[in-house]
Coordinates of C-alpha atoms in Angstrom, one line a residue:
Chain H
M1 CA 23.7 97.2 129.1
T2 CA 23.7 93.5 130.2
G3 CA 26.7 91.8 132.2
L4 CA 27.5 94.5 134.2
G5 CA 26.2 93.1 137.3
V6 CA 29.1 90.6 137.2
P7 CA 32.6 92.0 136.3
A8 CA 32.2 92.5 132.4
L9 CA 35.5 91.0 130.5
P10 CA 37.2 89.6 133.6
S11 CA 40.3 88.7 131.6
W12 CA 40.5 92.2 130.3
R13 CA 42.9 94.3 132.3
D14 CA 41.1 97.7 133.7
G15 CA 42.2 100.8 131.3
T16 CA 40.9 103.2 128.5
T17 CA 40.7 100.2 125.9
K18 CA 38.3 98.2 128.1
A19 CA 36.4 101.1 129.2
A20 CA 36.1 102.0 125.1
V21 CA 34.5 98.8 124.5
L22 CA 32.1 98.8 127.6
D23 CA 31.3 102.5 126.9
F24 CA 30.4 101.5 123.3
I25 CA 28.3 98.7 123.9
R26 CA 26.5 100.9 126.6
S27 CA 25.9 103.6 124.1
V28 CA 24.1 101.4 121.7
T29 CA 22.0 99.5 124.1
E30 CA 21.0 102.5 126.4
P31 CA 18.5 105.2 125.4
G32 CA 20.4 108.0 123.6
D33 CA 21.8 109.3 120.6
G34 CA 23.9 106.1 119.9
F35 CA 20.9 103.7 120.7
V36 CA 20.5 100.8 118.2
P37 CA 17.5 98.4 118.2
A38 CA 18.3 95.0 119.4
G39 CA 17.8 93.3 115.7
E40 CA 20.2 95.6 114.1
R41 CA 23.1 95.0 116.3
I42 CA 25.8 93.3 114.2
A43 CA 29.1 92.3 115.3
T44 CA 32.0 90.9 113.1
F45 CA 35.2 89.4 113.8
D46 CA 38.2 88.3 111.6
N47 CA 39.2 85.1 112.9
D48 CA 43.0 84.5 112.2
G49 CA 44.9 86.5 114.7
T50 CA 42.0 88.0 116.1
L51 CA 39.7 85.4 117.6
W52 CA 42.8 82.5 117.6
C53 CA 46.3 82.3 117.1
E54 CA 47.7 82.5 113.7
K55 CA 51.3 81.8 114.4
P56 CA 53.6 80.3 113.6
M57 CA 51.3 79.2 110.8
Y58 CA 47.5 79.6 110.0
P59 CA 45.7 76.4 111.3
Q60 CA 44.2 76.3 108.1
A61 CA 47.6 76.2 106.4
D62 CA 48.6 73.2 108.5
F63 CA 45.5 71.3 107.4
L64 CA 46.5 72.2 103.8
V65 CA 50.1 71.3 104.2
R66 CA 48.9 67.7 105.6
R67 CA 46.4 67.0 102.6
W68 CA 49.2 68.0 99.9
A69 CA 51.6 65.8 101.8
E70 CA 48.9 63.0 101.6
Q71 CA 48.2 63.9 97.7
V72 CA 51.8 64.0 96.5
E73 CA 52.4 60.4 98.4
A74 CA 49.8 59.0 96.7
D75 CA 50.7 60.5 93.2
P76 CA 54.6 61.5 93.3
T77 CA 54.1 63.2 90.1
L78 CA 52.4 66.0 92.0
A79 CA 56.1 67.2 93.3
A80 CA 56.6 68.5 89.7
E81 CA 54.8 71.6 91.0
Q82 CA 54.2 73.9 93.6
P83 CA 52.8 73.8 96.3
W84 CA 53.3 70.0 96.3
K85 CA 57.0 70.3 95.3
A86 CA 57.5 72.5 98.6
V87 CA 56.0 69.7 100.6
A88 CA 57.8 67.4 99.0
E89 CA 61.1 68.9 99.5
G90 CA 60.3 70.3 103.2
D91 CA 60.6 73.6 102.0
R92 CA 59.3 75.7 104.7
G93 CA 60.6 78.9 103.1
W94 CA 58.6 78.5 100.2
L95 CA 55.3 77.6 102.4
A96 CA 55.8 80.4 104.6
S97 CA 56.0 82.5 101.9
A98 CA 52.8 81.0 100.2
T99 CA 50.8 84.3 100.0
D100 CA 53.5 85.7 97.8
H101 CA 52.7 82.9 95.2
V102 CA 49.0 83.3 94.9
P103 CA 48.4 81.3 91.5
E104 CA 50.0 78.3 92.8
L105 CA 48.5 78.8 96.1
I106 CA 45.0 78.9 95.0
K107 CA 45.5 75.9 92.5
G108 CA 46.6 74.0 95.7
V109 CA 43.7 75.2 97.9
T110 CA 41.2 74.3 95.3
A111 CA 42.7 70.9 94.6
A112 CA 43.2 69.7 97.9
Y113 CA 39.5 68.7 98.3
D114 CA 38.1 69.1 95.1
G115 CA 35.0 67.3 93.9
I116 CA 33.9 66.1 97.2
T117 CA 30.6 66.7 99.0
T118 CA 30.5 69.8 101.6
V119 CA 29.6 67.1 104.0
A120 CA 32.7 64.8 103.3
F121 CA 34.9 68.3 103.5
E122 CA 33.2 68.8 106.9
R123 CA 34.5 65.3 108.2
A124 CA 38.0 65.8 106.7
V125 CA 38.2 69.2 108.7
R126 CA 36.5 67.4 111.8
D127 CA 39.3 64.7 111.6
F128 CA 42.1 67.5 111.6
F129 CA 40.9 69.3 114.3
D130 CA 40.5 65.9 116.4
S131 CA 43.9 65.0 115.8
A132 CA 46.2 67.8 115.0
R133 CA 47.9 69.8 117.6
H134 CA 49.1 73.7 117.7
P135 CA 53.2 73.2 117.0
T136 CA 54.0 75.2 119.9
L137 CA 51.4 76.0 122.0
A138 CA 51.0 72.1 122.7
V139 CA 47.3 72.0 122.6
P140 CA 44.7 71.0 119.7
Y141 CA 43.9 74.0 117.6
T142 CA 40.3 74.1 119.5
G143 CA 42.3 75.2 122.4
V144 CA 44.1 78.6 120.7
A145 CA 41.0 81.0 121.0
F146 CA 42.0 84.0 122.9
R147 CA 39.9 84.3 126.3
P148 CA 39.4 87.9 126.5
M149 CA 37.7 87.8 122.8
R150 CA 35.5 85.0 123.8
E151 CA 34.4 86.9 126.8
L152 CA 33.9 89.7 124.4
L153 CA 31.6 87.6 122.0
D154 CA 29.9 86.8 125.2
L155 CA 29.1 90.0 126.3
L156 CA 28.0 91.2 122.9
R157 CA 25.6 88.5 122.6
D158 CA 24.2 89.1 126.1
N159 CA 23.5 92.3 124.8
D160 CA 21.6 91.2 121.8
F161 CA 24.3 91.4 119.1
Q162 CA 24.5 89.2 116.3
V163 CA 28.0 88.0 116.3
Y164 CA 29.6 86.9 112.8
I165 CA 33.2 85.6 112.1
C166 CA 34.4 87.4 108.9
S167 CA 37.6 85.4 107.8
A168 CA 39.5 85.4 104.8
G169 CA 40.2 82.0 105.0
G170 CA 37.8 79.1 104.4
R171 CA 34.2 79.5 105.5
D172 CA 33.4 76.1 105.4
F173 CA 36.8 75.4 107.3
V174 CA 36.0 77.8 110.4
R175 CA 32.4 76.6 110.2
V176 CA 33.2 73.2 111.7
I177 CA 34.5 74.5 114.9
S178 CA 32.7 77.8 115.4
E179 CA 30.1 76.7 117.6
E180 CA 32.2 75.0 120.2
M181 CA 35.1 77.7 120.2
Y182 CA 32.9 80.6 119.9
G183 CA 29.4 80.0 120.4
I184 CA 28.9 81.1 116.8
P185 CA 26.5 78.7 114.8
R186 CA 27.6 77.8 111.3
E187 CA 25.2 80.4 109.6
Q188 CA 27.0 83.2 111.2
V189 CA 30.4 82.2 109.5
I190 CA 31.4 84.6 106.7
G191 CA 34.3 83.7 104.8
S192 CA 36.2 82.7 101.5
G193 CA 35.1 79.6 99.5
T194 CA 35.6 77.3 96.6
T195 CA 32.9 77.5 94.1
L196 CA 30.1 74.9 94.6
E197 CA 27.8 72.6 92.4
Y198 CA 24.4 71.0 93.3
R199 CA 23.9 67.7 92.1
A200 CA 21.4 65.1 93.0
G201 CA 20.8 66.1 96.6
D202 CA 24.3 67.1 97.5
V203 CA 26.5 69.9 97.2
Y204 CA 29.7 69.5 95.5
R205 CA 33.3 71.6 96.0
T206 CA 34.3 72.7 92.6
K207 CA 38.1 74.3 91.5
G208 CA 36.9 78.0 91.2
V209 CA 37.3 80.4 94.2
E210 CA 33.9 82.5 95.0
Q211 CA 34.6 86.2 94.3
P212 CA 35.5 88.2 95.9
I213 CA 37.8 86.8 98.4
D214 CA 36.8 87.5 101.7
D215 CA 39.6 89.9 102.5
G216 CA 40.3 93.5 102.1
P217 CA 37.3 95.5 100.3
G218 CA 35.9 91.9 99.9
K219 CA 35.2 92.0 103.6
P220 CA 32.5 94.5 104.0
V221 CA 30.8 93.1 100.6
H222 CA 30.5 89.6 102.1
I223 CA 29.0 91.4 105.2
W224 CA 26.6 93.0 103.1
T225 CA 25.7 90.0 101.0
R226 CA 25.4 87.8 104.2
T227 CA 23.3 90.2 106.4
G228 CA 22.1 93.6 104.6
R229 CA 24.0 95.6 107.3
K230 CA 27.2 97.2 108.1
P231 CA 28.7 96.0 111.2
L232 CA 28.4 98.2 114.2
L233 CA 31.2 96.8 115.9
A234 CA 34.3 95.1 114.0
G235 CA 37.3 93.5 115.4
G236 CA 40.5 92.7 113.4
N237 CA 44.2 92.5 113.6
A238 CA 45.8 93.0 110.0
D239 CA 45.5 95.0 107.0
G240 CA 43.0 92.6 105.2
D241 CA 40.9 93.8 108.0
A242 CA 41.1 97.6 107.7
S243 CA 38.1 98.1 105.2
M244 CA 35.8 96.2 107.5
L245 CA 36.8 98.3 110.3
E246 CA 36.6 101.4 108.6
S247 CA 33.0 100.4 107.7
A248 CA 32.2 99.7 111.4
R249 CA 30.8 102.7 113.8
F250 CA 33.2 100.8 116.5
A251 CA 36.8 99.4 115.2
L252 CA 39.0 97.2 117.5
L253 CA 42.2 96.4 116.1
L254 CA 44.4 93.7 118.1
H255 CA 47.9 94.3 118.5
H256 CA 50.2 91.2 118.6
N257 CA 52.9 92.7 120.8
D258 CA 53.3 90.3 123.6
A259 CA 56.3 87.7 122.5
E260 CA 56.1 86.2 125.9
R261 CA 52.6 84.9 126.1
E262 CA 51.6 84.7 122.3
F263 CA 53.7 86.4 119.3
A264 CA 55.0 89.6 118.5
Y265 CA 54.6 90.9 115.0
D266 CA 53.5 93.8 113.0
V267 CA 54.0 92.4 109.6
G268 CA 50.9 92.4 107.4
A269 CA 49.4 94.9 109.8
E270 CA 51.3 98.0 109.3
K271 CA 48.6 99.6 107.3
A272 CA 45.9 98.8 109.7
L273 CA 48.2 100.2 112.8
A274 CA 48.4 103.7 110.6
A275 CA 44.8 103.5 109.9
A276 CA 44.0 103.0 113.3
A277 CA 45.9 105.9 114.2
E278 CA 44.2 108.0 111.7
H279 CA 40.8 106.9 112.3
G280 CA 40.8 106.7 116.2
W281 CA 40.3 103.1 116.3
T282 CA 40.7 101.2 119.6
V283 CA 44.0 99.2 119.6
V284 CA 44.2 96.5 122.0
S285 CA 47.6 95.9 123.2
M286 CA 47.6 92.2 123.7
R287 CA 50.4 92.4 126.5
D288 CA 49.0 95.3 128.2
D289 CA 45.1 94.8 127.8
F290 CA 44.8 91.0 128.1
A291 CA 45.2 89.7 131.8
T292 CA 45.0 86.2 130.2
V293 CA 45.6 85.6 126.7
F294 CA 44.4 81.8 126.4
Chain K
M1 CA 5.6 70.5 118.8
T2 CA 4.7 74.0 119.7
G3 CA 1.3 75.6 118.2
L4 CA -1.0 72.7 118.5
G5 CA -2.8 74.0 121.7
V6 CA -4.6 76.6 119.6
P7 CA -5.9 75.2 116.3
A8 CA -2.6 75.1 113.9
L9 CA -2.8 76.8 110.5
P10 CA -6.5 78.2 110.7
S11 CA -6.4 79.3 107.1
W12 CA -5.5 75.9 105.8
R13 CA -8.5 73.5 105.2
D14 CA -8.4 70.1 107.1
G15 CA -7.1 67.0 104.9
T16 CA -4.3 65.4 103.9
T17 CA -2.0 68.4 102.9
K18 CA -2.2 70.1 106.2
A19 CA -2.1 66.8 108.1
A20 CA 1.2 66.0 106.3
V21 CA 2.7 69.2 107.5
L22 CA 1.8 69.0 110.7
D23 CA 3.0 65.4 111.0
F24 CA 6.4 66.3 109.6
I25 CA 6.8 69.2 112.2
R26 CA 5.9 67.0 114.8
S27 CA 8.5 64.4 113.6
V28 CA 11.2 66.7 113.9
T29 CA 10.3 68.2 117.0
E30 CA 9.5 65.3 119.2
P31 CA 11.7 62.3 120.5
G32 CA 12.0 59.9 117.9
D33 CA 13.6 58.9 114.8
G34 CA 13.0 62.3 112.9
F35 CA 14.1 64.4 115.7
V36 CA 16.4 67.3 114.7
P37 CA 17.7 69.6 117.3
A38 CA 16.6 73.1 117.4
G39 CA 19.5 75.2 116.0
E40 CA 19.6 72.6 113.2
R41 CA 16.2 73.4 112.1
I42 CA 16.3 75.3 108.7
A43 CA 13.4 76.1 106.5
T44 CA 13.6 77.8 103.2
F45 CA 11.0 79.4 101.0
D46 CA 11.1 80.6 97.4
N47 CA 9.0 84.0 97.4
D48 CA 7.6 84.8 94.1
G49 CA 4.3 82.5 93.7
T50 CA 5.2 80.5 97.1
L51 CA 5.0 83.4 99.8
W52 CA 3.2 86.3 97.6
C53 CA 1.3 86.6 94.2
E54 CA 3.5 86.5 91.2
K55 CA 0.9 87.2 88.6
P56 CA 0.3 89.1 86.1
M57 CA 3.8 90.0 86.7
Y58 CA 6.5 89.8 89.3
P59 CA 6.5 92.5 91.8
Q60 CA 10.2 93.2 91.0
A61 CA 9.2 93.3 87.3
D62 CA 7.0 96.4 88.0
F63 CA 9.8 97.9 90.2
L64 CA 12.2 97.5 87.3
V65 CA 9.6 98.6 84.5
R66 CA 9.0 101.8 86.2
R67 CA 12.8 102.5 86.7
W68 CA 13.3 101.4 83.0
A69 CA 10.6 104.2 81.8
E70 CA 12.3 106.8 84.0
Q71 CA 15.5 106.1 82.5
V72 CA 14.1 106.3 79.0
E73 CA 12.4 109.5 79.6
A74 CA 15.8 110.9 80.9
D75 CA 17.5 109.5 77.9
P76 CA 15.4 108.8 74.7
T77 CA 18.5 107.6 73.0
L78 CA 18.2 104.3 75.2
A79 CA 14.9 103.4 73.4
A80 CA 17.1 101.9 70.6
E81 CA 17.6 99.0 72.7
Q82 CA 16.1 96.4 74.9
P83 CA 14.5 96.1 77.3
W84 CA 13.8 100.3 77.2
K85 CA 12.5 99.7 73.6
A86 CA 9.9 97.9 74.9
V87 CA 8.9 100.1 77.7
A88 CA 9.3 103.0 75.3
E89 CA 6.9 101.4 72.9
G90 CA 4.8 99.8 75.4
D91 CA 5.5 96.4 74.1
R92 CA 3.6 94.3 76.9
G93 CA 4.5 91.0 74.8
W94 CA 8.3 91.7 75.0
L95 CA 8.1 92.6 78.7
A96 CA 5.9 89.5 79.3
S97 CA 8.4 87.3 77.5
A98 CA 11.6 89.1 79.1
T99 CA 12.9 86.0 80.6
D100 CA 13.2 84.5 77.3
H101 CA 15.9 87.6 76.5
V102 CA 18.3 86.6 79.2
P103 CA 21.0 89.0 77.8
E104 CA 19.0 92.1 77.4
L105 CA 17.2 91.5 80.6
I106 CA 20.2 91.0 82.5
K107 CA 21.5 94.2 81.1
G108 CA 18.4 96.0 82.0
V109 CA 18.4 94.5 85.5
T110 CA 21.9 95.7 86.2
A111 CA 21.9 99.0 84.4
A112 CA 18.6 99.9 86.6
Y113 CA 20.4 101.1 89.8
D114 CA 24.2 100.6 88.7
G115 CA 26.6 102.5 90.9
I116 CA 24.4 103.6 93.7
T117 CA 25.0 102.4 97.2
T118 CA 23.1 99.5 98.8
V119 CA 21.4 102.0 101.0
A120 CA 20.3 104.0 98.2
F121 CA 18.8 101.2 96.4
E122 CA 17.0 100.3 99.5
R123 CA 15.3 103.8 99.5
A124 CA 14.2 103.2 95.8
V125 CA 12.6 99.9 96.8
R126 CA 11.1 101.3 99.8
D127 CA 9.6 104.0 97.6
F128 CA 8.1 101.6 95.1
F129 CA 6.3 99.5 98.0
D130 CA 5.0 102.9 99.4
S131 CA 3.6 104.1 96.3
A132 CA 3.0 101.0 93.7
R133 CA -0.5 98.8 93.7
H134 CA -0.9 95.2 92.5
P135 CA -2.5 95.8 89.2
T136 CA -5.4 93.6 89.7
L137 CA -5.7 92.9 93.5
A138 CA -5.9 96.9 94.1
V139 CA -3.7 96.7 97.2
P140 CA -0.2 97.5 98.0
Y141 CA 2.4 94.8 97.0
T142 CA 3.0 94.5 100.9
G143 CA -0.6 93.1 100.8
V144 CA -0.1 90.2 98.4
A145 CA 1.2 87.7 101.0
F146 CA -0.6 84.3 101.2
R147 CA -2.2 84.2 104.4
P148 CA -1.7 80.4 105.1
M149 CA 2.0 80.5 104.3
R150 CA 2.3 83.4 106.9
E151 CA 0.9 81.1 109.3
L152 CA 3.1 78.5 108.1
L153 CA 6.1 80.4 108.8
D154 CA 5.0 81.6 112.3
L155 CA 4.4 77.8 113.1
L156 CA 7.7 77.0 112.0
R157 CA 9.3 79.6 114.2
D158 CA 7.2 78.6 117.0
N159 CA 8.9 75.3 116.7
D160 CA 12.4 76.6 116.6
F161 CA 13.2 76.5 112.7
Q162 CA 15.0 79.3 111.3
V163 CA 13.2 80.7 108.3
Y164 CA 14.7 82.0 105.4
I165 CA 13.5 83.2 102.1
C166 CA 15.4 81.5 98.9
S167 CA 14.5 83.7 95.9
A168 CA 15.7 83.9 92.2
G169 CA 14.7 87.4 92.6
G170 CA 16.7 90.3 94.0
R171 CA 17.8 89.6 97.5
D172 CA 18.3 93.3 98.0
F173 CA 14.9 93.9 96.8
V174 CA 13.1 91.2 99.0
R175 CA 15.0 92.1 102.0
V176 CA 13.1 95.7 102.2
I177 CA 9.7 94.1 103.1
S178 CA 10.7 90.6 104.5
E179 CA 10.7 91.6 108.0
E180 CA 7.2 93.3 107.8
M181 CA 5.7 91.1 105.4
Y182 CA 7.0 87.7 107.0
G183 CA 8.6 88.3 110.0
I184 CA 12.1 87.4 108.3
P185 CA 14.9 89.6 109.0
R186 CA 17.0 90.7 106.1
E187 CA 19.9 88.2 107.1
Q188 CA 17.6 85.3 106.5
V189 CA 16.8 86.4 103.0
I190 CA 18.6 84.6 100.3
G191 CA 18.2 85.6 96.7
S192 CA 20.4 86.8 93.6
G193 CA 22.3 90.0 93.2
T194 CA 24.4 92.4 91.5
T195 CA 27.9 92.2 92.1
L196 CA 29.0 94.7 94.7
E197 CA 31.9 96.7 95.3
Y198 CA 33.2 98.6 98.6
R199 CA 34.8 101.9 98.7
A200 CA 35.1 104.4 101.5
G201 CA 32.6 103.2 104.2
D202 CA 29.8 102.1 101.5
V203 CA 29.0 99.2 99.5
Y204 CA 28.2 99.9 95.9
R205 CA 26.3 97.9 93.0
T206 CA 28.2 97.2 90.1
K207 CA 27.1 95.9 86.8
G208 CA 28.0 92.3 86.9
V209 CA 25.5 89.4 88.4
E210 CA 26.6 87.4 91.5
Q211 CA 27.2 83.9 90.3
P212 CA 25.4 81.5 90.5
I213 CA 21.8 82.9 90.0
D214 CA 20.0 82.0 93.1
D215 CA 17.5 79.8 90.8
G216 CA 17.7 76.0 89.9
P217 CA 20.5 74.2 91.1
G218 CA 21.6 77.5 92.2
K219 CA 19.3 77.5 95.3
P220 CA 21.0 74.6 97.2
V221 CA 24.5 76.5 96.6
H222 CA 23.3 79.4 97.9
I223 CA 21.4 77.7 100.9
W224 CA 24.7 76.0 101.8
T225 CA 26.9 79.3 101.4
R226 CA 24.5 81.1 103.7
T227 CA 23.7 78.7 106.3
G228 CA 26.0 75.6 106.0
R229 CA 23.1 73.3 106.0
K230 CA 20.4 71.5 103.7
P231 CA 17.0 72.7 104.3
L232 CA 14.8 70.6 106.6
L233 CA 11.9 71.7 104.8
A234 CA 11.6 73.5 101.6
G235 CA 8.7 75.4 99.7
G236 CA 8.2 76.4 96.3
N237 CA 6.1 77.0 93.4
A238 CA 7.8 76.4 90.1
D239 CA 10.7 74.3 88.0
G240 CA 13.4 76.9 89.5
D241 CA 12.7 75.5 92.8
A242 CA 12.8 71.8 92.0
S243 CA 16.5 71.2 93.2
M244 CA 15.8 73.0 96.5
L245 CA 12.8 70.8 97.1
E246 CA 14.8 67.8 96.2
S247 CA 17.6 68.7 98.7
A248 CA 15.1 68.9 101.6
R249 CA 13.7 66.2 103.9
F250 CA 10.3 67.7 103.5
A251 CA 8.9 69.5 100.4
L252 CA 5.9 71.6 99.9
L253 CA 5.0 72.5 96.3
L254 CA 2.4 75.1 95.8
H255 CA -0.2 74.3 92.9
H256 CA -1.8 77.6 91.5
N257 CA -5.1 76.2 90.6
D258 CA -7.5 78.7 91.9
A259 CA -8.6 81.3 89.1
E260 CA -11.0 82.3 91.4
R261 CA -9.3 83.8 94.1
E262 CA -5.8 84.0 92.8
F263 CA -4.3 82.9 89.4
A264 CA -4.5 79.1 87.9
Y265 CA -1.4 78.4 85.8
D266 CA 1.0 75.5 85.4
V267 CA 3.3 77.0 82.9
G268 CA 6.8 77.2 84.5
A269 CA 5.8 74.6 86.9
E270 CA 5.6 71.4 84.6
K271 CA 8.8 69.7 85.9
A272 CA 8.4 70.6 89.4
L273 CA 4.7 69.0 89.4
A274 CA 6.1 66.0 87.6
A275 CA 8.9 65.6 90.0
A276 CA 6.7 65.9 93.0
A277 CA 4.6 63.0 91.7
E278 CA 7.9 61.4 91.1
H279 CA 9.4 61.7 94.8
G280 CA 6.4 62.3 96.7
W281 CA 6.4 65.9 97.4
T282 CA 3.3 67.3 99.3
V283 CA 1.6 69.2 96.7
V284 CA -0.5 72.2 97.9
S285 CA -3.7 72.8 96.3
M286 CA -4.3 76.5 96.5
R287 CA -8.0 76.0 95.5
D288 CA -8.7 73.0 97.9
D289 CA -6.0 73.3 100.8
F290 CA -6.4 77.2 101.4
A291 CA -9.6 78.5 103.4
T292 CA -8.3 81.7 102.8
V293 CA -5.8 82.7 100.2
F294 CA -4.9 86.3 101.1

């Protein structure tokens, strides 16, 4: 194992969680029963709530709401239907529960940037990250990564892991900032996507959604499709990560229980927390195990 | 550019083709207008007919025909329908023209290994490569790679290109031998696939076909999905590669015109050859540009 000469994971408090992570990395990198050759070491991490803050709203939701507002301003007739109606009326309740309205949500997501090239989409995402700020932390969204998790990504790479993001959110959204925020190159970002079409030198976004969505049991499917392997180590924080965590040799589940430094919530993670107890996954208490959060 | 200290591409004859390839690599690796940073250098290669011999039949077709024969032996009622009928009757004509019978072909392909895990499928592919031999070259299929192309892959990697396979054939078929034959790790194999499903720790093959198929305009779509980039250099040999070649900055088209050392055929490459002339792609004459083929 590399990276133990200097104190490893300096933003993690010493304790059983940190020790379990270090023991696992040691077990796959040092000679012994658990050893895995360098080229086969794959780690996959959920993004929202695992590598960066997902409250009070997903950063990608903020990106979409801004776009829907632009669209409804350009064409007020859109306000007749969701999700543009909620944006036009300032209906935060509907927007906060958008995942309960999947057909309308998907319609809004795929219509937001339909028909443009992937390169033009990347420019729109870049503009968002260059201008938007997190609503409560008062920093750009590129500043809301969890420092202990970034240290863990570095430590895994130092130990010849290939580190992937595996996000239920948009692959082409996350790719724009994955390198600068996490040192993860765009080809190692796995996520959901709209359907795409090639014409005369360019790839265009179209109105469909790639199946399966990269959530729940779709996560290990995407990981196989992209890497041809199961993850050796996986990290998540929510019910949608449970299948990915189950498929990994070592599973890490972040528990958002630090209302003071971040947010405290179990909603959407109840099943994952129960599965963690059942399967012996390593649960990270953000309050107790993180010396620093951001 | 790296790799010019020793003679580069020793199995390529000196001439305009080899010079064009070396000039291009030099143009993206040395300071100047064409320079591309190391992390952004992506090269993509078709497999059948580009990296290995695809005649008299695709290696994957041989793999499938053997499986269909096993299936029809186990269940003779299958002989009532294609493609098992052709196998049972020894109808080489039907099998040779199977790509003209897409629905039956897809039915046969997806039924061949339906419902098993990706790991069990990999074992079946491994058994095939360990036992089958190319029908005319009299070597295992792992011996039918084109040596000049393997040298090109090495040279590209020496110059910090990430080298991907982008095959219309099965991603999970090619992955099994990509590392040993080409030095390409499984996560850098792009290709077509059946649909997949995750259950209780394993990924299972199901009866559908992932859309789009990784052929024609599907190739640049898959390349975007997997890498988030357009290829800087792409290599192909057939009409199904034309969109990928068009999307690349530098395009290489292998022309199979060496009946003595390999096979000579333009069928299925007519449009690609015409596009090469129109767009100025670099055409590799296997007869004249390759000093050695295998």
